[in-house]
Amino acid sequence: MACRQAASRLLLLRQAGQSFATQQCSGGRALAWRPRYFSTGPGQGIDIEAESPLRRKFSMFLVTALPLSIAGVLAWGFYDPDEQQFGAASSPRQVAVSGESVVNWSATHTAQPRFYYQPENQDDVVAIVADCARAKRRLRVLGSGLSPNGVGFSDQGMMSMALLDRVLWVDPDSMRVRVEAGCRVQQVADELKRYGLNLQNYASIREQQIGGFTQVSAHGTGATIPPVDEQVVAMKLVTPAGGTLELNAEDDPELFKMARVGLGCLGVVTELTLQAVPAQKLQEKTFVASAKEVARNHASWLRSNKHMRYMWLPYTDSVVVVQVNPAGPPAKPAAPLQRFVAEADAAAGATGASMSAYGDVVEEEAVDERTRAHRLEPLRNLLVSAANVPAEAVAELSAFELRDALLVLDPLSKAWVEQVNQAEAEFWKRSSGKRVGYADQILGFDCGGQQWVLEVAFPVGSYSSATSSWRSKNTDIKYMQDLLRNIEAAEVPAHSPIEQRWTASSSSPMSPAAAGPGSQRRLPADTVHSWVGIIMYLPTEDPQQRQAITDRFRQYAGMVQDQLMPQYGASWHWAKIEVPEDAQRLAAMRAALAEHFPLQRFNKYRAKLDPDNILGNKLLDTLLGQPGQASAVRA
């Protein structure tokens, strides 16, 4: 019965994703989002984004969950804040709210802001920040609401940047683009393609707003490619006490680098100039290797592949290896031709097609139903057998929808999760292959459904000595071996996959991958960092079951934080750090953060630019401390 309900729910999500449409405000401007999480690229083998449950579930989230609260709806720009139904406002672009909630995408964090703002331009932001500073009222900036933690939330004041979403200019000669902070990553990528350009790297999804994307030092993968904050070459920052600042590396390099990963604490980012690169086709190769094969080949694979990631499947001897490399010459950046625009519009409506940098349509090679059924057979058979449902009931579900439906049966049983992981391993073995597309089409991947996640980053060595030293040390592989060993010893019902990625270092001192001059730990500037994320899905809507999963995940994350992170010098992804309930563990976390990041310097800038701590919140104050006259801020 539970499985039948899960399957029905997932099918409803599919229908909701297909029927979602944008709405218009009274002035005619389209404020609603089009949920375009993934673009599919051409090629052979599996395309895991083609039937993304995340894309459909996110559409359902927009259609149902957010509209339940006025604040939530406005955070996504469905309604004009000037509409009479919201009443008079005492501050610029303030929306009257009364007890409504804003919820993040995984529904793991909630805020009930007493004040909510939706600016439409730079002047609005300046006025709102000044008003909050005068009233000593907290103000946190809400991006896309995709962060697993509550880093952008506050119960006092929140501000959506959804309407500051313009691409201001693109310069093909310098390969730079100026954007407002509310632009979505995919929106910027789409505009850059018209000029034969692309962003250097992408995270798993592309619906983040550029402001939040860079402020938390989000990352993709590639041992020579830094986190995304390194793409920022200039930025505009609206501060409570310092006015509006235009920052770059030439005029005030220390503040500029500190503010690139400022966590929204140093000011409100309203505009950014990003360094783009020539667009280039990439080939993705996906295959499954054993843990021993990965350990034996890892050092050479990491150096010989531009982008690479592993998906470790607990309780199996299977590691999904994804390697991505150039498949053609880079584009020659140039001003866009008018025909590109028309062809882009045509391509956007074409099934299985996408727009290239030159305006041509890249066709997707379709996977026939027989091949698809063969790939999904292990997951389908397990679900049909365990839930005693007919095969027709699961015939329309994708691999990741099948995984959700399987996990909902017993998400905390180690024995059951092991069976699900083994079925997923077989799915990936049958799905090995290649595909070709541009970076924004290839580098994203399906993150699964609602989930708890802990992602950490740790240094693994200098890139210049990778061949000689990594082959003997294999620090990143040893981390995974220790993690998997601990999982089995503690019988953790570890959902798959455990994802492992790499980046070069960042020169932003507050990045988890910080290295070189100005970094707290003084690591060599060419240090490579490995990022590892553990997860537990929340495939159920039952509150008691979700709480049970939450409690078990906290134990799982606690094991990682206690046993592995200190040993490997790991730190937390800023969008995935959670304040521990245990006082001893919290003390250890604070000590580790002070060791890894220049908090004294960071808080010095906070005190200068935001002396009343207007831009903080409970999470950041707890972990970073409270600069200036924090007591002046109302709780």
Coordinates of C-alpha atoms in Angstrom, one line a residue, residues 153-576:
F153 CA 16.9 32.6 6.6
S154 CA 15.8 34.9 9.4
D155 CA 12.7 35.2 11.5
Q156 CA 13.0 39.0 11.5
G157 CA 13.7 40.3 8.0
M158 CA 14.3 38.6 4.6
M159 CA 14.8 40.1 1.2
S160 CA 14.3 38.3 -2.2
M161 CA 16.6 39.3 -5.1
A162 CA 14.4 37.5 -7.6
L163 CA 13.5 40.7 -9.5
L164 CA 17.1 41.9 -9.8
D165 CA 17.7 39.3 -12.6
R166 CA 19.1 41.2 -15.6
V167 CA 22.2 40.4 -17.6
L168 CA 23.6 43.9 -17.8
W169 CA 26.3 43.5 -20.5
V170 CA 28.6 40.9 -22.1
D171 CA 32.0 41.9 -23.4
P172 CA 33.3 39.2 -25.9
D173 CA 36.8 40.7 -26.0
S174 CA 37.5 40.4 -22.3
M175 CA 35.1 37.4 -22.0
R176 CA 33.4 39.0 -19.1
V177 CA 29.7 39.4 -18.2
R178 CA 28.0 41.8 -15.7
V179 CA 24.9 40.5 -14.1
E180 CA 22.5 41.4 -11.3
A181 CA 22.7 39.1 -8.3
G182 CA 19.2 37.6 -8.8
C183 CA 20.1 36.1 -12.2
R184 CA 19.9 32.3 -12.3
V185 CA 23.0 30.4 -13.3
Q186 CA 21.2 28.9 -16.3
Q187 CA 20.0 32.3 -17.4
V188 CA 23.6 33.6 -17.5
A189 CA 24.7 30.5 -19.4
D190 CA 22.0 31.0 -22.0
E191 CA 23.0 34.6 -22.6
L192 CA 26.7 33.7 -22.8
K193 CA 26.1 31.1 -25.4
R194 CA 24.9 33.7 -27.8
Y195 CA 28.5 35.1 -27.7
G196 CA 30.3 31.8 -27.9
L197 CA 31.0 31.9 -24.2
N198 CA 30.3 29.8 -21.1
L199 CA 30.9 29.8 -17.4
Q200 CA 34.1 28.0 -16.4
N201 CA 32.3 25.4 -14.2
Y202 CA 28.9 24.5 -12.9
A203 CA 27.6 22.9 -9.7
S204 CA 25.0 20.0 -9.8
I205 CA 22.1 22.3 -10.6
R206 CA 21.7 25.6 -12.4
E207 CA 18.7 27.2 -10.7
Q208 CA 20.7 29.0 -8.1
Q209 CA 20.9 32.7 -8.1
I210 CA 24.4 34.0 -9.0
G211 CA 24.6 36.0 -5.8
G212 CA 24.1 33.0 -3.5
F213 CA 26.0 30.7 -5.8
T214 CA 29.2 32.7 -5.3
Q215 CA 28.7 33.9 -1.7
V216 CA 28.9 30.3 -0.4
S217 CA 31.7 29.2 -2.7
A218 CA 29.7 26.6 -4.6
H219 CA 31.7 24.3 -6.8
G220 CA 31.7 21.9 -9.7
T221 CA 34.5 19.4 -10.2
G222 CA 37.9 19.4 -11.8
A223 CA 41.4 19.4 -10.1
T224 CA 42.5 22.5 -12.0
I225 CA 39.2 24.4 -11.7
P226 CA 38.5 26.5 -8.6
P227 CA 35.1 27.0 -6.9
V228 CA 32.8 29.5 -8.6
D229 CA 33.8 32.5 -6.4
E230 CA 37.0 32.7 -8.4
Q231 CA 35.0 33.6 -11.5
V232 CA 34.0 36.9 -9.7
V233 CA 36.3 39.8 -10.9
A234 CA 34.2 42.7 -9.6
M235 CA 31.1 43.1 -7.4
K236 CA 28.8 45.8 -6.0
L237 CA 28.0 45.5 -2.3
V238 CA 25.4 47.5 -0.4
T239 CA 26.4 47.7 3.3
P240 CA 24.6 49.0 6.4
A241 CA 27.5 51.3 7.5
G242 CA 29.9 51.6 4.6
G243 CA 27.5 52.6 1.8
T244 CA 27.6 51.1 -1.6
L245 CA 31.0 49.7 -2.6
E246 CA 32.3 48.7 -6.0
L247 CA 35.0 46.1 -5.2
N248 CA 37.7 44.5 -7.3
A249 CA 41.1 43.0 -6.9
E250 CA 43.0 46.2 -7.9
D251 CA 41.4 48.8 -5.6
D252 CA 41.0 46.8 -2.3
P253 CA 42.1 43.2 -2.9
E254 CA 41.7 42.0 0.7
L255 CA 38.2 43.2 1.2
F256 CA 37.3 42.1 -2.4
K257 CA 38.5 38.6 -1.8
M258 CA 36.9 38.4 1.7
A259 CA 33.5 39.7 0.3
R260 CA 33.5 37.2 -2.6
V261 CA 32.6 34.5 0.0
G262 CA 31.0 36.9 2.4
L263 CA 28.0 34.6 3.3
G264 CA 25.8 37.7 3.0
C265 CA 27.4 39.1 6.2
L266 CA 29.5 41.9 4.7
G267 CA 26.8 43.5 2.6
V268 CA 24.1 42.7 0.0
V269 CA 25.6 41.7 -3.3
T270 CA 23.6 43.4 -6.1
E271 CA 25.8 43.1 -9.2
L272 CA 28.8 40.9 -10.2
T273 CA 31.2 40.8 -13.1
L274 CA 32.1 37.2 -14.0
Q275 CA 35.1 35.9 -16.0
A276 CA 33.7 33.6 -18.7
V277 CA 35.6 31.2 -21.0
P278 CA 35.1 30.2 -24.7
A279 CA 32.3 27.7 -25.1
Q280 CA 33.5 24.2 -25.9
K281 CA 31.8 20.9 -26.5
L282 CA 32.5 18.3 -23.8
Q283 CA 32.3 14.5 -23.9
E284 CA 31.1 12.7 -20.8
K285 CA 32.1 9.1 -20.2
T286 CA 30.3 7.2 -17.5
F287 CA 31.3 3.7 -16.3
V288 CA 31.4 1.6 -13.2
A289 CA 34.7 0.5 -11.6
S290 CA 35.5 -1.5 -8.4
A291 CA 37.0 0.3 -5.4
K292 CA 40.4 -1.3 -6.1
E293 CA 40.3 -0.2 -9.7
V294 CA 39.6 3.4 -8.6
A295 CA 42.4 3.4 -6.0
R296 CA 44.9 2.0 -8.6
N297 CA 44.0 4.5 -11.3
H298 CA 42.9 7.6 -9.3
A299 CA 46.0 9.7 -9.5
S300 CA 46.3 9.4 -13.2
W301 CA 42.6 9.8 -13.8
L302 CA 42.5 13.0 -11.8
R303 CA 45.3 14.6 -13.8
S304 CA 44.2 13.4 -17.2
N305 CA 40.5 14.4 -17.0
K306 CA 39.3 18.0 -17.0
H307 CA 36.3 17.2 -14.9
M308 CA 35.8 14.0 -12.9
R309 CA 33.5 12.8 -10.1
Y310 CA 32.9 9.5 -8.3
M311 CA 29.6 8.2 -7.0
W312 CA 30.4 5.6 -4.3
L313 CA 27.5 3.2 -3.6
P314 CA 27.7 2.0 0.0
Y315 CA 27.5 -1.8 0.7
T316 CA 28.6 -2.5 -2.9
D317 CA 31.9 -2.8 -4.6
S318 CA 30.8 -0.4 -7.3
V319 CA 31.9 3.2 -7.9
V320 CA 30.3 5.2 -10.7
V321 CA 33.1 7.1 -12.5
V322 CA 32.1 10.2 -14.6
Q323 CA 34.9 11.7 -16.7
V324 CA 34.4 14.8 -18.8
N325 CA 36.8 16.2 -21.4
P326 CA 36.8 18.6 -24.4
A327 CA 35.3 17.1 -27.5
G328 CA 36.0 19.9 -29.9
P329 CA 37.8 23.2 -30.4
P330 CA 36.7 26.2 -28.2
A331 CA 34.4 28.8 -29.8
K332 CA 35.6 32.2 -30.9
P333 CA 33.9 34.8 -28.8
A334 CA 32.0 37.4 -30.8
A335 CA 29.0 39.6 -30.8
P336 CA 25.8 37.6 -31.3
L337 CA 24.0 37.5 -34.6
Q338 CA 20.3 38.1 -34.8
R339 CA 19.8 34.6 -36.2
F340 CA 21.2 33.1 -33.0
V341 CA 18.2 34.5 -31.1
A342 CA 15.6 33.1 -33.5
E343 CA 17.3 29.7 -33.6
A344 CA 17.6 29.7 -29.8
D345 CA 13.9 30.3 -29.5
A346 CA 13.2 27.5 -31.9
A347 CA 15.7 25.2 -30.1
A348 CA 14.1 25.9 -26.7
G349 CA 10.9 24.3 -27.8
A350 CA 12.5 21.3 -29.6
T351 CA 12.3 17.9 -27.7
G352 CA 15.7 16.4 -27.2
A353 CA 17.6 19.4 -28.6
S354 CA 19.6 22.2 -27.2
M355 CA 21.3 25.4 -28.3
S356 CA 25.0 25.5 -29.1
A357 CA 27.3 28.4 -28.9
Y358 CA 27.2 28.9 -32.7
G359 CA 23.4 28.8 -32.9
D360 CA 23.2 25.3 -34.2
V361 CA 20.8 22.7 -32.7
V362 CA 22.5 19.8 -31.1
E363 CA 20.3 16.7 -31.5
E364 CA 20.0 14.2 -28.7
E365 CA 20.3 10.5 -29.6
A366 CA 17.2 8.8 -28.2
V367 CA 17.3 5.7 -26.0
D368 CA 14.7 3.2 -27.2
E369 CA 12.2 1.7 -24.7
R370 CA 13.9 -1.7 -24.8
T371 CA 17.2 -0.3 -23.7
R372 CA 15.6 1.9 -21.1
A373 CA 13.7 -1.1 -19.7
H374 CA 16.9 -3.2 -19.5
R375 CA 18.6 -0.4 -17.5
L376 CA 15.8 0.0 -15.1
E377 CA 15.0 -3.7 -14.7
P378 CA 17.0 -4.2 -11.4
L379 CA 15.2 -1.3 -9.7
R380 CA 11.8 -2.2 -11.2
N381 CA 12.0 -5.8 -10.2
L382 CA 13.0 -5.1 -6.7
L383 CA 10.1 -2.6 -6.2
V384 CA 7.5 -5.0 -7.8
S385 CA 8.7 -7.9 -5.6
A386 CA 9.0 -5.9 -2.3
A387 CA 5.8 -4.0 -2.6
N388 CA 3.7 -6.6 -4.4
V389 CA 2.5 -4.3 -7.1
P390 CA 2.0 -5.0 -10.8
A391 CA 4.8 -4.0 -13.2
E392 CA 2.5 -1.5 -14.8
A393 CA 2.4 0.5 -11.6
V394 CA 6.1 1.4 -11.9
A395 CA 6.5 1.4 -15.6
E396 CA 6.6 5.2 -16.0
L397 CA 9.0 5.9 -13.1
S398 CA 12.6 7.0 -13.8
A399 CA 15.6 5.5 -12.0
F400 CA 15.6 8.1 -9.2
E401 CA 11.8 8.0 -8.8
L402 CA 12.2 4.2 -8.4
R403 CA 14.9 4.7 -5.8
D404 CA 12.6 7.1 -3.8
A405 CA 9.7 4.6 -4.0
L406 CA 12.0 1.8 -2.8
L407 CA 13.5 3.8 0.0
V408 CA 10.1 4.9 1.4
L409 CA 9.4 1.3 2.2
D410 CA 12.0 1.2 4.9
P411 CA 14.5 4.1 4.7
L412 CA 16.3 3.3 8.0
S413 CA 16.8 -0.5 7.5
K414 CA 20.5 -1.2 6.8
A415 CA 19.6 -4.5 5.1
W416 CA 16.9 -2.9 2.9
V417 CA 19.1 0.1 1.9
E418 CA 21.8 -2.3 1.0
Q419 CA 19.5 -4.1 -1.4
V420 CA 18.4 -0.8 -2.9
N421 CA 22.0 0.3 -3.4
Q422 CA 22.9 -3.0 -5.0
A423 CA 20.0 -2.6 -7.5
E424 CA 21.2 0.9 -8.2
A425 CA 24.7 -0.4 -8.8
E426 CA 23.4 -2.8 -11.4
F427 CA 21.4 0.1 -13.0
W428 CA 24.6 2.1 -13.5
K429 CA 26.5 -0.9 -14.9
R430 CA 23.8 -1.2 -17.6
S431 CA 23.9 2.6 -18.2
S432 CA 27.5 3.1 -19.0
G433 CA 28.2 5.2 -22.1
K434 CA 29.0 8.6 -23.5
R435 CA 27.3 11.8 -24.4
V436 CA 28.4 15.1 -25.8
G437 CA 27.2 18.7 -25.1
Y438 CA 28.2 22.1 -23.8
A439 CA 29.3 22.6 -20.2
D440 CA 25.9 23.7 -18.9
Q441 CA 24.3 20.6 -20.5
I442 CA 26.9 18.1 -19.3
L443 CA 28.3 19.2 -15.9
G444 CA 25.0 19.2 -14.0
F445 CA 23.5 16.0 -12.6
D446 CA 20.5 14.8 -10.7
C447 CA 20.8 15.3 -6.9
G448 CA 17.7 13.2 -6.1
G449 CA 14.7 14.2 -4.0
Q450 CA 14.4 16.0 -0.7
Q451 CA 17.3 15.1 1.5
W452 CA 19.7 15.8 4.4
V453 CA 23.2 16.3 3.3
L454 CA 26.6 17.0 4.8
E455 CA 29.4 18.0 2.4
V456 CA 33.0 18.6 3.4
A457 CA 36.1 19.7 1.7
F458 CA 39.7 18.7 2.6
P459 CA 43.1 19.3 1.0
V460 CA 44.7 16.3 -0.8
G461 CA 48.0 17.7 -2.0
S462 CA 49.7 20.0 -4.4
Y463 CA 48.7 19.6 -8.0
S464 CA 52.3 20.0 -9.2
S465 CA 53.3 16.9 -7.2
A466 CA 50.2 14.9 -7.9
T467 CA 51.8 12.2 -10.0
S468 CA 54.6 11.4 -7.5
S469 CA 52.9 11.9 -4.1
W470 CA 49.3 11.1 -4.6
R471 CA 50.0 7.6 -6.0
S472 CA 51.5 6.7 -2.7
K473 CA 49.3 8.8 -0.4
N474 CA 45.9 8.7 -2.1
T475 CA 44.5 10.9 0.7
D476 CA 41.1 11.3 -1.0
I477 CA 40.7 7.6 -1.6
K478 CA 41.8 6.8 1.9
Y479 CA 39.1 9.1 3.2
M480 CA 36.5 7.2 1.3
Q481 CA 37.9 3.9 2.5
D482 CA 37.7 5.1 6.1
L483 CA 34.2 6.5 5.6
L484 CA 32.9 3.3 4.0
R485 CA 34.5 1.2 6.7
N486 CA 32.9 3.3 9.5
I487 CA 29.5 3.1 7.7
E488 CA 29.7 -0.7 7.7
A489 CA 30.9 -0.9 11.3
A490 CA 28.1 1.3 12.6
E491 CA 25.6 -0.3 10.2
V492 CA 24.5 3.1 8.9
P493 CA 21.6 2.8 6.4
A494 CA 23.7 4.9 4.0
H495 CA 21.7 6.0 1.0
S496 CA 23.5 6.2 -2.3
P497 CA 25.4 7.8 -3.8
I498 CA 28.2 9.3 -1.7
E499 CA 29.5 11.8 -4.1
Q500 CA 33.2 12.8 -4.4
R501 CA 34.4 15.8 -6.5
W502 CA 37.6 17.9 -6.7
T503 CA 38.5 21.6 -7.2
A504 CA 41.6 23.7 -7.3
S505 CA 42.0 26.2 -4.6
S506 CA 40.3 29.5 -4.1
S507 CA 42.0 32.8 -3.2
S508 CA 38.9 33.8 -1.2
P509 CA 39.9 33.3 2.4
M510 CA 36.4 32.2 3.5
S511 CA 36.1 29.5 0.9
P512 CA 36.3 25.9 2.2
A513 CA 39.0 25.4 -0.5
A514 CA 41.0 28.5 0.4
A515 CA 44.8 28.3 -0.1
G516 CA 47.7 30.6 -0.9
P517 CA 48.4 34.1 0.4
G518 CA 45.7 35.3 2.8
S519 CA 44.3 31.9 3.6
Q520 CA 44.3 30.8 7.3
R521 CA 46.1 27.5 6.9
R522 CA 48.7 28.8 4.4
L523 CA 48.3 25.8 2.1
P524 CA 50.2 26.0 -1.3
A525 CA 48.3 27.9 -3.9
D526 CA 48.0 24.9 -6.1
T527 CA 46.5 22.7 -3.5
V528 CA 43.7 20.4 -4.8
H529 CA 40.7 19.8 -2.5
S530 CA 38.3 16.9 -2.5
W531 CA 34.7 17.4 -1.7
V532 CA 32.6 14.5 -0.3
G533 CA 28.9 14.6 0.4
I534 CA 26.8 12.1 2.4
I535 CA 23.0 12.1 2.2
M536 CA 19.9 10.6 3.5
Y537 CA 16.8 11.1 1.4
L538 CA 13.4 12.2 2.8
P539 CA 11.2 10.2 0.4
T540 CA 8.2 10.3 2.7
E541 CA 5.7 13.0 3.7
D542 CA 5.0 11.3 7.0
P543 CA 6.2 13.6 9.8
Q544 CA 7.3 10.8 12.2
Q545 CA 9.2 9.0 9.5
R546 CA 10.9 12.2 8.4
Q547 CA 11.9 12.9 12.0
A548 CA 13.3 9.4 12.4
I549 CA 15.4 9.9 9.2
T550 CA 16.5 13.3 10.5
D551 CA 17.6 11.8 13.9
R552 CA 19.5 9.0 12.2
F553 CA 21.2 11.4 9.7
R554 CA 22.4 13.5 12.6
Q555 CA 24.1 10.4 14.1
Y556 CA 25.6 9.6 10.6
A557 CA 26.9 13.2 10.2
G558 CA 28.2 13.2 13.8
M559 CA 30.2 10.1 13.0
V560 CA 31.8 11.9 10.0
Q561 CA 32.5 15.1 12.0
D562 CA 33.9 13.3 15.0
Q563 CA 36.0 10.6 13.4
L564 CA 37.0 11.8 9.9
M565 CA 37.0 15.6 9.6
P566 CA 39.7 16.3 12.2
Q567 CA 41.9 13.5 10.8
Y568 CA 41.8 14.9 7.3
G569 CA 41.6 18.6 8.1
A570 CA 38.1 18.8 6.5
S571 CA 35.8 21.8 6.7
W572 CA 32.1 22.3 5.9
H573 CA 30.4 23.5 2.8
W574 CA 28.8 26.8 3.9
A575 CA 25.4 25.9 2.4
K576 CA 25.4 22.5 4.1

